[in-house]
Short mmCIF file of C-alpha atoms (C1' of nucleotides) in Angstrom, two decimals:
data_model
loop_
_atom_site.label_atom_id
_atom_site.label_comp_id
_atom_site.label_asym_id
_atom_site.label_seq_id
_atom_site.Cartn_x
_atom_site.Cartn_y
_atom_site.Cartn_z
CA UNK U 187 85.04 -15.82 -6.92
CA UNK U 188 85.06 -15.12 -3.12
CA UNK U 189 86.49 -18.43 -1.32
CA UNK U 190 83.26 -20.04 0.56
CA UNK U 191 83.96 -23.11 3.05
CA UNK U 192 81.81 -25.99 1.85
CA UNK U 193 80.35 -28.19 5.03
CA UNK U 194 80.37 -31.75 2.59
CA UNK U 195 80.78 -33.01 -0.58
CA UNK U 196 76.50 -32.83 -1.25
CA UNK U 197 74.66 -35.84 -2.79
CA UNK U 198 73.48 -35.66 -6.78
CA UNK U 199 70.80 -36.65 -8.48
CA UNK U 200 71.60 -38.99 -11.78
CA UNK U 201 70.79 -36.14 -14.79
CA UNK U 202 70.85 -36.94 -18.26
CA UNK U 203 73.69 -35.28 -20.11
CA UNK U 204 70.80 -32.29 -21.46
CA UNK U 205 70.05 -31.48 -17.91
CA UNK U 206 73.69 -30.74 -17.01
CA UNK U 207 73.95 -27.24 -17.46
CA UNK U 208 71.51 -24.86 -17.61
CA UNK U 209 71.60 -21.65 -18.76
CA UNK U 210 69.84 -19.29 -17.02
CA UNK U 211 68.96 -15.96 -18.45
CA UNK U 212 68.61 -12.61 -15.97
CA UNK U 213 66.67 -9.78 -17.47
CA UNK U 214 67.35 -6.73 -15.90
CA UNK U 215 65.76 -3.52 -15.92
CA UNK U 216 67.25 -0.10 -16.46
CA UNK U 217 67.46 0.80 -13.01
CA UNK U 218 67.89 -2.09 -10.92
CA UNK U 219 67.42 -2.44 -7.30
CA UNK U 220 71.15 -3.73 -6.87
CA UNK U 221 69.90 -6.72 -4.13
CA UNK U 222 67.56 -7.86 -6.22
CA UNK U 223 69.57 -7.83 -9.44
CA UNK U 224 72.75 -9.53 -7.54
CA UNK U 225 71.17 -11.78 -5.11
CA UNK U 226 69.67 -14.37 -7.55
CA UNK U 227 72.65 -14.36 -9.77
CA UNK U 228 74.85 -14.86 -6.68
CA UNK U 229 72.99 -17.56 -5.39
CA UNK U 230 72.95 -19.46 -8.47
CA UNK U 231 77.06 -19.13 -8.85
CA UNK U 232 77.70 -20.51 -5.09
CA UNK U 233 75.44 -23.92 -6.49
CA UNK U 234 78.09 -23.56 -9.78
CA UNK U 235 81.23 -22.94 -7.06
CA UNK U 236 79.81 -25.90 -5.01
CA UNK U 237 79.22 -28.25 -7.83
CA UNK U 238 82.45 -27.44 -9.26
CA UNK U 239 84.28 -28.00 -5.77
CA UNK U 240 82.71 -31.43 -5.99
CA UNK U 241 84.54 -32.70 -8.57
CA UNK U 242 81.29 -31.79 -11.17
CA UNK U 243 81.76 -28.64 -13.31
CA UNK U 244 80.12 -30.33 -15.78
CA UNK U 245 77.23 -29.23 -13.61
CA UNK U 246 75.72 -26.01 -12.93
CA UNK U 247 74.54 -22.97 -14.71
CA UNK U 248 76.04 -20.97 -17.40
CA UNK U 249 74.54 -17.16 -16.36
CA UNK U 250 73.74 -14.24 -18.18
CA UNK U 251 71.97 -10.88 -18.27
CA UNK U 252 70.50 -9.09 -20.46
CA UNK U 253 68.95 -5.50 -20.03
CA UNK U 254 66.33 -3.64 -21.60
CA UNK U 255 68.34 -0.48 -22.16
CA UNK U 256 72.06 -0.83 -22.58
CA UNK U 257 74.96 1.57 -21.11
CA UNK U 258 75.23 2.59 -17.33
CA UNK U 259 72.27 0.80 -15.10
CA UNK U 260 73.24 1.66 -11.96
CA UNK U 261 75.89 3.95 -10.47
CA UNK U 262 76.29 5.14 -6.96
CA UNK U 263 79.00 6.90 -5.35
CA UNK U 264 82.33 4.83 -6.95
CA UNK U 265 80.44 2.45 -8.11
CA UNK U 266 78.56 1.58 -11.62
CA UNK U 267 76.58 -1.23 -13.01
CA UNK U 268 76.82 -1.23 -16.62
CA UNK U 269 74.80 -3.39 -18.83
CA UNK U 270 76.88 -4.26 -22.31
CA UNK U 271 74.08 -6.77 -23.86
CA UNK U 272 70.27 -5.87 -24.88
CA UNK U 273 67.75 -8.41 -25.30
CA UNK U 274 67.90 -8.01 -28.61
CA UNK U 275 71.06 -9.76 -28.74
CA UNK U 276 70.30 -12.48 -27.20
CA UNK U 277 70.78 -16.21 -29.42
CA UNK U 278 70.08 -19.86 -28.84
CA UNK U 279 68.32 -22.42 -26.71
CA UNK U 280 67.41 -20.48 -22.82
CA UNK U 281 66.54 -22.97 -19.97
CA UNK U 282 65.41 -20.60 -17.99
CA UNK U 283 64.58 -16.76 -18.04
CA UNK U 284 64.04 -14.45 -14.85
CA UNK U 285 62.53 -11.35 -15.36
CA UNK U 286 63.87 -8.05 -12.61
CA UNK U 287 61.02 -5.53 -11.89
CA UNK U 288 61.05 -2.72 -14.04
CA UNK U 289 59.62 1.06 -13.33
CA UNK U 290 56.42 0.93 -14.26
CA UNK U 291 56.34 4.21 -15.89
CA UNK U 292 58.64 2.53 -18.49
CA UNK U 293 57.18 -0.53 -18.93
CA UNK U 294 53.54 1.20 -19.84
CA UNK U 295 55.79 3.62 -22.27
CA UNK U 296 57.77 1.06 -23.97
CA UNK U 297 57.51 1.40 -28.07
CA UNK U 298 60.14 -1.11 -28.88
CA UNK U 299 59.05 -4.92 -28.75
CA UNK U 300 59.75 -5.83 -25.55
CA UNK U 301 56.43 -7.22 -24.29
CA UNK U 302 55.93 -9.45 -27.64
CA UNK U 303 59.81 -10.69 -27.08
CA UNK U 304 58.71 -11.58 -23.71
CA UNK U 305 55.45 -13.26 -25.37
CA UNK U 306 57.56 -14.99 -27.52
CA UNK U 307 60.14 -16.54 -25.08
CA UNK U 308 58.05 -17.43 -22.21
CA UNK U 309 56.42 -20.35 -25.28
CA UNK U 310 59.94 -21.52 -26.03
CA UNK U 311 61.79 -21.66 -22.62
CA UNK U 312 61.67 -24.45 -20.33
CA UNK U 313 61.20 -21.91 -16.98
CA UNK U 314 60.24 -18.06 -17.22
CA UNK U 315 60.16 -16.32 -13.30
CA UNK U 316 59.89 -12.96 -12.06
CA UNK U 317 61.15 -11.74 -8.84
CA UNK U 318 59.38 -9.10 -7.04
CA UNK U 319 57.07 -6.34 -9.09
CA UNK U 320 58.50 -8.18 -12.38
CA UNK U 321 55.71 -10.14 -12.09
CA UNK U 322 53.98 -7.37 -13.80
CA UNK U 323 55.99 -7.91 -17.02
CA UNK U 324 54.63 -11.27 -17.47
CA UNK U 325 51.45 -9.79 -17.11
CA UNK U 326 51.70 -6.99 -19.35
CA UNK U 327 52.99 -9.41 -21.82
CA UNK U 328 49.72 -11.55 -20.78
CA UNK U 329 51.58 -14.84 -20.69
CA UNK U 330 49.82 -15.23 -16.63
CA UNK U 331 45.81 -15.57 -17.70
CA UNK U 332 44.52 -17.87 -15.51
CA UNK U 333 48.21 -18.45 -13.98
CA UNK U 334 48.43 -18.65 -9.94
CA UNK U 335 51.17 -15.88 -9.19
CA UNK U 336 52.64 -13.89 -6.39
CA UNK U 337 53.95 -10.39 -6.55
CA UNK U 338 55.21 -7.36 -3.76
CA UNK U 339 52.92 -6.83 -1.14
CA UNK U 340 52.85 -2.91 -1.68
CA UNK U 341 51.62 -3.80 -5.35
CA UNK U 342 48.41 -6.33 -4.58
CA UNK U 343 45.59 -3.94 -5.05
CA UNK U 344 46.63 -2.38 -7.95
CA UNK U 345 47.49 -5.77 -9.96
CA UNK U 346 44.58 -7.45 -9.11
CA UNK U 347 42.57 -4.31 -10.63
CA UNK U 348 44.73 -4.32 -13.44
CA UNK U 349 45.28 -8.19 -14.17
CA UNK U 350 41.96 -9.35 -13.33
CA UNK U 351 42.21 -13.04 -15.33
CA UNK U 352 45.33 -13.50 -13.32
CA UNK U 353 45.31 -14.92 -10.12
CA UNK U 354 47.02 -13.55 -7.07
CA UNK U 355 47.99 -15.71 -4.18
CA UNK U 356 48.52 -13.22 -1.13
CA UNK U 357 50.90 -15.56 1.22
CA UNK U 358 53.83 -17.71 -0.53
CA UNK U 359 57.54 -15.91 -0.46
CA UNK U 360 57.26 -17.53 -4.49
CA UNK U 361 54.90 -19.41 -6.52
CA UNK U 362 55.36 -22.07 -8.84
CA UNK U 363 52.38 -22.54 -11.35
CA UNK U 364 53.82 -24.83 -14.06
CA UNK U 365 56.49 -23.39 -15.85
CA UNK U 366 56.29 -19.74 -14.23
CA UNK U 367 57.82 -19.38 -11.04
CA UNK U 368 56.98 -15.78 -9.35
CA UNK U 369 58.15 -14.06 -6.13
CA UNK U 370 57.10 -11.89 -3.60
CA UNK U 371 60.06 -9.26 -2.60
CA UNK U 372 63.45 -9.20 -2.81
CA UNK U 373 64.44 -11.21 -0.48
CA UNK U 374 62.26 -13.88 -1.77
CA UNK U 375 64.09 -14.02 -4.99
CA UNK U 376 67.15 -16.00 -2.89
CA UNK U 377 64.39 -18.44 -2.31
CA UNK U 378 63.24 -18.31 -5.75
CA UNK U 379 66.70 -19.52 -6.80
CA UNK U 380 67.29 -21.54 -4.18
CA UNK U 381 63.96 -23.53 -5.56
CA UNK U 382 65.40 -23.54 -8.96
CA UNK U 383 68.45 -24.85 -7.68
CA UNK U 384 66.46 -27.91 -5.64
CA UNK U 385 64.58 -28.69 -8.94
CA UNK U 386 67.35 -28.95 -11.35
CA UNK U 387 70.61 -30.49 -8.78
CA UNK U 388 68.40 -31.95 -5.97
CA UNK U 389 67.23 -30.50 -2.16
CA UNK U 390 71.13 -32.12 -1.41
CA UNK U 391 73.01 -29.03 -3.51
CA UNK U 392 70.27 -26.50 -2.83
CA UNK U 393 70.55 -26.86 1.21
CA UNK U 394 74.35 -26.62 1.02
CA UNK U 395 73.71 -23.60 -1.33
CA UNK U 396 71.60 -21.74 1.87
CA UNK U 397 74.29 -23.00 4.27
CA UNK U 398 77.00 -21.42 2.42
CA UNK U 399 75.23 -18.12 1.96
CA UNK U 400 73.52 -18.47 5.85
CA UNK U 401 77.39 -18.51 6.95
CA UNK U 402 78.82 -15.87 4.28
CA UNK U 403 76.17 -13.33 4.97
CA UNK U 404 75.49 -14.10 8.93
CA UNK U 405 79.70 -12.41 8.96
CA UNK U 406 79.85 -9.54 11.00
CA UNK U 407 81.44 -7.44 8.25
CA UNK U 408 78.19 -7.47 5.92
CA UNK U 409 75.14 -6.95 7.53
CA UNK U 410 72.18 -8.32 6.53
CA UNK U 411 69.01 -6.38 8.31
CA UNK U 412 67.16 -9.45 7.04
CA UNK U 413 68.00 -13.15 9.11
CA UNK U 414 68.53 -15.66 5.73
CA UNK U 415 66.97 -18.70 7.55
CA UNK U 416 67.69 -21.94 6.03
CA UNK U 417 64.26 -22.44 4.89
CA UNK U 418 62.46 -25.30 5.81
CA UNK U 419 60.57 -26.22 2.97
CA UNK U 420 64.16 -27.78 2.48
CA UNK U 421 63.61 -30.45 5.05
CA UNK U 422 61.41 -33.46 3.71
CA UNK U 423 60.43 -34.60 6.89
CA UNK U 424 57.59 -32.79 8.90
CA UNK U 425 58.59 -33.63 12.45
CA UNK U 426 62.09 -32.44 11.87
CA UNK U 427 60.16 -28.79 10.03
CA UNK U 428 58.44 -28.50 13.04
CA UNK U 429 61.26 -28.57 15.33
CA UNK U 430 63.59 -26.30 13.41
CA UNK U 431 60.34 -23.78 14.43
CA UNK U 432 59.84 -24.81 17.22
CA UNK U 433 63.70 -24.45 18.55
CA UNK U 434 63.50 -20.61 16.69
CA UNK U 435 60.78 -19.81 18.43
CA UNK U 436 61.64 -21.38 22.32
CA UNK U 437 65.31 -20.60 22.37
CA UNK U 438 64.81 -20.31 26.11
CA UNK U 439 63.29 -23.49 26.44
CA UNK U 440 64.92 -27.47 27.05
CA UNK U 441 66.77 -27.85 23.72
CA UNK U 442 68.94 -30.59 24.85
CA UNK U 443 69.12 -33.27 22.00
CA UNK U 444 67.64 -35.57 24.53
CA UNK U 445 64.19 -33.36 25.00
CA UNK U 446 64.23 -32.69 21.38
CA UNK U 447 64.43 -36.20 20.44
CA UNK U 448 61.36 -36.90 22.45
CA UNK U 449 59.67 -34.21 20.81
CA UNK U 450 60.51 -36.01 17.82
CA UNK U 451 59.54 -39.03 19.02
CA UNK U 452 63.17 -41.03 17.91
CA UNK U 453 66.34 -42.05 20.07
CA UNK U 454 68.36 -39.35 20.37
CA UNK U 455 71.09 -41.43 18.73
CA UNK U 456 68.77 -41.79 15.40
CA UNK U 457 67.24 -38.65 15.60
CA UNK U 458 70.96 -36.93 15.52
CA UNK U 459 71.38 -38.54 13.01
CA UNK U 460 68.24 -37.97 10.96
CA UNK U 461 68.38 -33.65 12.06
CA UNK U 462 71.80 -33.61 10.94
CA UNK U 463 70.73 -35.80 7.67
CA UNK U 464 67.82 -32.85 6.68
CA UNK U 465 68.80 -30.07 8.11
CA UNK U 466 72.89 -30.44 7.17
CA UNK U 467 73.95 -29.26 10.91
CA UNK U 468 73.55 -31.22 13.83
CA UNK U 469 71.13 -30.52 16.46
CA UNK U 470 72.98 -28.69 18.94
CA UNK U 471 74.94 -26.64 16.64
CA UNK U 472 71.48 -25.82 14.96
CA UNK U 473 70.18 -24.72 18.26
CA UNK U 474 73.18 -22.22 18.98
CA UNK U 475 72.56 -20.97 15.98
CA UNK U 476 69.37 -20.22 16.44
CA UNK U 477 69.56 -18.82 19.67
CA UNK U 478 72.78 -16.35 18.32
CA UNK U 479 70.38 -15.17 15.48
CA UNK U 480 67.83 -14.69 18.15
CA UNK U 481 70.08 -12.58 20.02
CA UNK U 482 71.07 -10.63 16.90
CA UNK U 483 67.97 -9.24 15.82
CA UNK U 484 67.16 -8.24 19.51
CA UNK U 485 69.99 -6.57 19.62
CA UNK U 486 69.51 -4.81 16.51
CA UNK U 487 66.38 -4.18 17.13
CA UNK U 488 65.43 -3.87 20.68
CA UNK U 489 67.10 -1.52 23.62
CA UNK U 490 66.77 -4.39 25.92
CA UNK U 491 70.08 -4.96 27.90
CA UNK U 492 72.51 -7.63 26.87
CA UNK U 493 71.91 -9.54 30.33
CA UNK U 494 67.92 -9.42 29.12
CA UNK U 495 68.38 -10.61 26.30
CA UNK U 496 71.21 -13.23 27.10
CA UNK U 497 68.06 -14.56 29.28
CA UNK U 498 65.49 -14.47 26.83
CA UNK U 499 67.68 -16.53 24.28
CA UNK U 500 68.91 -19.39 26.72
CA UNK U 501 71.54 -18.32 27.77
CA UNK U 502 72.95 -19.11 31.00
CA UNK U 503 74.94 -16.27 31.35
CA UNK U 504 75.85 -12.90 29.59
CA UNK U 505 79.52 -14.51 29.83
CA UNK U 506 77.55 -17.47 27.64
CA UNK U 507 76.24 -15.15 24.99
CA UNK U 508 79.35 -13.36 24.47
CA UNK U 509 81.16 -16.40 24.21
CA UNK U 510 78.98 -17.49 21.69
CA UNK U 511 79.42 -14.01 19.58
CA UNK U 512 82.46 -14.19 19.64
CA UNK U 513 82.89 -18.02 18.31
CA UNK U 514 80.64 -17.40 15.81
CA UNK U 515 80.95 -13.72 14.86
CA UNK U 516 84.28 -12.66 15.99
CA UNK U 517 82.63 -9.63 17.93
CA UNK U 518 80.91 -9.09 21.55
CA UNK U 519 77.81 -8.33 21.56
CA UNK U 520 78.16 -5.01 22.74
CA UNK U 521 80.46 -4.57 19.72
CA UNK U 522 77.98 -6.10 17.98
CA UNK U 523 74.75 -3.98 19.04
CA UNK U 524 77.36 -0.75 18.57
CA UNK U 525 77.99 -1.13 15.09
CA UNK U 526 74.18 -2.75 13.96
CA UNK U 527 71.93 -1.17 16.61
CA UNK U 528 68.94 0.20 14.09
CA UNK U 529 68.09 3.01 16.90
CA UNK U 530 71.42 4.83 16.94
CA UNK U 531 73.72 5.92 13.80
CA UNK U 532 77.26 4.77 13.47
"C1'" DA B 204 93.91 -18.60 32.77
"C1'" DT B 205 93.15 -23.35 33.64
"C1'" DA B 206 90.93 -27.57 35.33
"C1'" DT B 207 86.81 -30.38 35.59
"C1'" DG B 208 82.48 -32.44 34.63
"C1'" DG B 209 78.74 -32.70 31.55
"C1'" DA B 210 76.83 -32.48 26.86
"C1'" DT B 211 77.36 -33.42 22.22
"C1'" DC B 212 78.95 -35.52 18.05
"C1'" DC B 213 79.94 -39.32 15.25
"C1'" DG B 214 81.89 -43.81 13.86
"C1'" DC B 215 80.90 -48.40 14.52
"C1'" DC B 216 78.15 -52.43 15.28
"C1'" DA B 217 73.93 -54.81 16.67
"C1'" DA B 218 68.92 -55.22 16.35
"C1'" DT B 219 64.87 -54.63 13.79
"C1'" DC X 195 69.63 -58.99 1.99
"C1'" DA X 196 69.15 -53.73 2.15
"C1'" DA X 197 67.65 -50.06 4.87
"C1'" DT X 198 66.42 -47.93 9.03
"C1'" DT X 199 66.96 -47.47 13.95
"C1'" DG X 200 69.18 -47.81 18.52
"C1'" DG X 201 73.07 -48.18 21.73
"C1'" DC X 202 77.94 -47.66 23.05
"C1'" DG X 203 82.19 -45.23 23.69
"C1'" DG X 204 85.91 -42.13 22.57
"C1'" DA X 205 87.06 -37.44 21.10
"C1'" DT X 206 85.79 -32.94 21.41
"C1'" DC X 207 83.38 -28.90 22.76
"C1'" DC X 208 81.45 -26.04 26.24
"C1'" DA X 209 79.96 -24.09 30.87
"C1'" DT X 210 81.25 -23.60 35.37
#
DNA sequence: ATATGGATCCGCCAAT
DNA sequence: CAATTGGCGGATCCAT
């Protein structure tokens, strides 16, 4: 397991001994998109590394997955996913089960039992989910009559004409509607997890979990075209939501703890205290954060020049910004816009 | 490259 | 009395 740095030892929830593990089961598809197949299962092992690296292994998840088609999965150059364990196979008591999109073409064609297997489990599990277009399993398998769900963008028309007794919520990133959680894109199933996580080892555990992963995939070395936001559905109180917006979206303006905590209408002593308490960062090092992802996608994304955009993230200076970089990404951001710029190759 | 002044963070204690 | 909030001051970080 790759060596994360946890920020604190996170605060638990009291669980009876039958809600201590959980054991999660990933169905995957014959040809997996890779992100959406890993990210989920990754997500769910850094809440098992960070329970474990609080002194609680007797907490967390015991993982699997499970394919519809056994043998090779996915292969790209030097590299191959290979899938050892059917459904068919699978024995015993499953907390949860999350279902990967499959092609579409294949689910239509299947002449096994797949969809009555997926009938069949989604009564006896605690949790079923879908992440993505898998949403259209569950439907196929017509466990989602009546159910509020959300699914891909690119898919909405065609579901709803297919699925008309389900219903198909157009905005959430996932949806919870009792026991069937559903998700929008890829992407989204991080947040799916991450909601898992929240329900079953508390909003403490899950916000670490985004930290950790925030850091690990904010590292120059892997680049993530997509800014993982701590999201802040994880912070309870409103005021604190709306600041964490408001700071992404102003990074030019007066972010000084003491204008914030007017904002917030607290001391800045207690509201410190009460950012730091939600959000798991304090205020100012929440605020250079912000403004450094900021900076990042317009550099990625934009030709503006680095002086530009140094001013358009609150930045004082260029010298500022590249201070900044290099603090928390080890590169300039020259070297930075060289080797992520979308606009030019290599 | 280093010095300086301001901002921030956080432990501690007092007030509510 | 427990929990939340506010203020103070030293250590540290950061911009100039």
């Amino acid at each position: 397991m790759h060596e994360y740095c946890i920020p604190t030892v996170p605060e638990l929830p009291t669980l009876r001994a039958s809600e201590r593990r959980r054991r999660i089961v990933v169905v995957a598809s014959p040809t997996p998109d890779p992100l959406e197949l890993i990210g989920p299962i990754n997500v769910l092992n850094v809440a098992n590394f960070i329970l474990d690296h609080s002194g609680r292994s007797d907490l967390g998840y015991d993982l699997e997955v499970v394919t519809t088609r056994s043998g090779v999965i996915h292969e790209i150059d030097g590299l191959k996913i290979i899938a050892d364990k059917p459904y068919q196979r699978l024995r015993g008591r499953v907390d949860t089960l999350l279902f990967q999109p499959m092609e579409l073409d294949d689910l239509w064609n299947r002449e096994d039992h797949f969809l009555a297997w997926v009938k069949r489990m989604s009564a006896q599990v605690r949790r079923i989910g879908s992440i993505c277009f898998g949403t259209y399993i569950l439907a196929e398998a017509g466990v989602l009559e009546g159910r509020h769900v959300a699914t891909h963008w690119a898919y909405l028309d065609d579901f709803k004409h297919r699925y008309p007794g389900v219903i198909l919520d157009i905005a959430p990133i996932y949806l919870k509607d009792d026991h069937i959680y559903t998700s929008a894109g890829a992407t989204s199933g991080l947040d799916l997890s991450l909601a898992l996580i929240e329900e079953d080892f508390g909003r403490d555990v899950a916000l670490r979990v985004a930290q950790t992963l925030v850091l690990y995939l904010k590292r120059p070395g892997s680049q993530a075209q997509f800014s993982v936001q701590i999201p802040t559905w994880l912070t309870k109180e409103a005021r604190i939501a709306e600041l964490q917006s408001y700071i992404f979206e102003n990074p030019s303006g007066d972010l000084r703890v003491e204008a914030l905590s007017e904002r917030a209408g607290m001391s800045p002593r207690n509201f410190s205290r009460v950012f730091a308490r939600e959000v798991g960062m304090a205020p100012g090092n929440f605020v250079e954060q912000s403004r450094l992802d900021v900076a990042r996608q317009r550099l990625e994304k934009s030709e503006a020049s680095i002086s530009q955009i140094a001013e358009w993230c609150g930045y004082s200076t260029t010298d500022g910004m590249r201070l900044s970089f290099e603090r928390r990404l080890g590169v300039s951001p020259r070297e930075y816009r060289r080797r992520f710029s979308s606009s030019r190759a290599s």
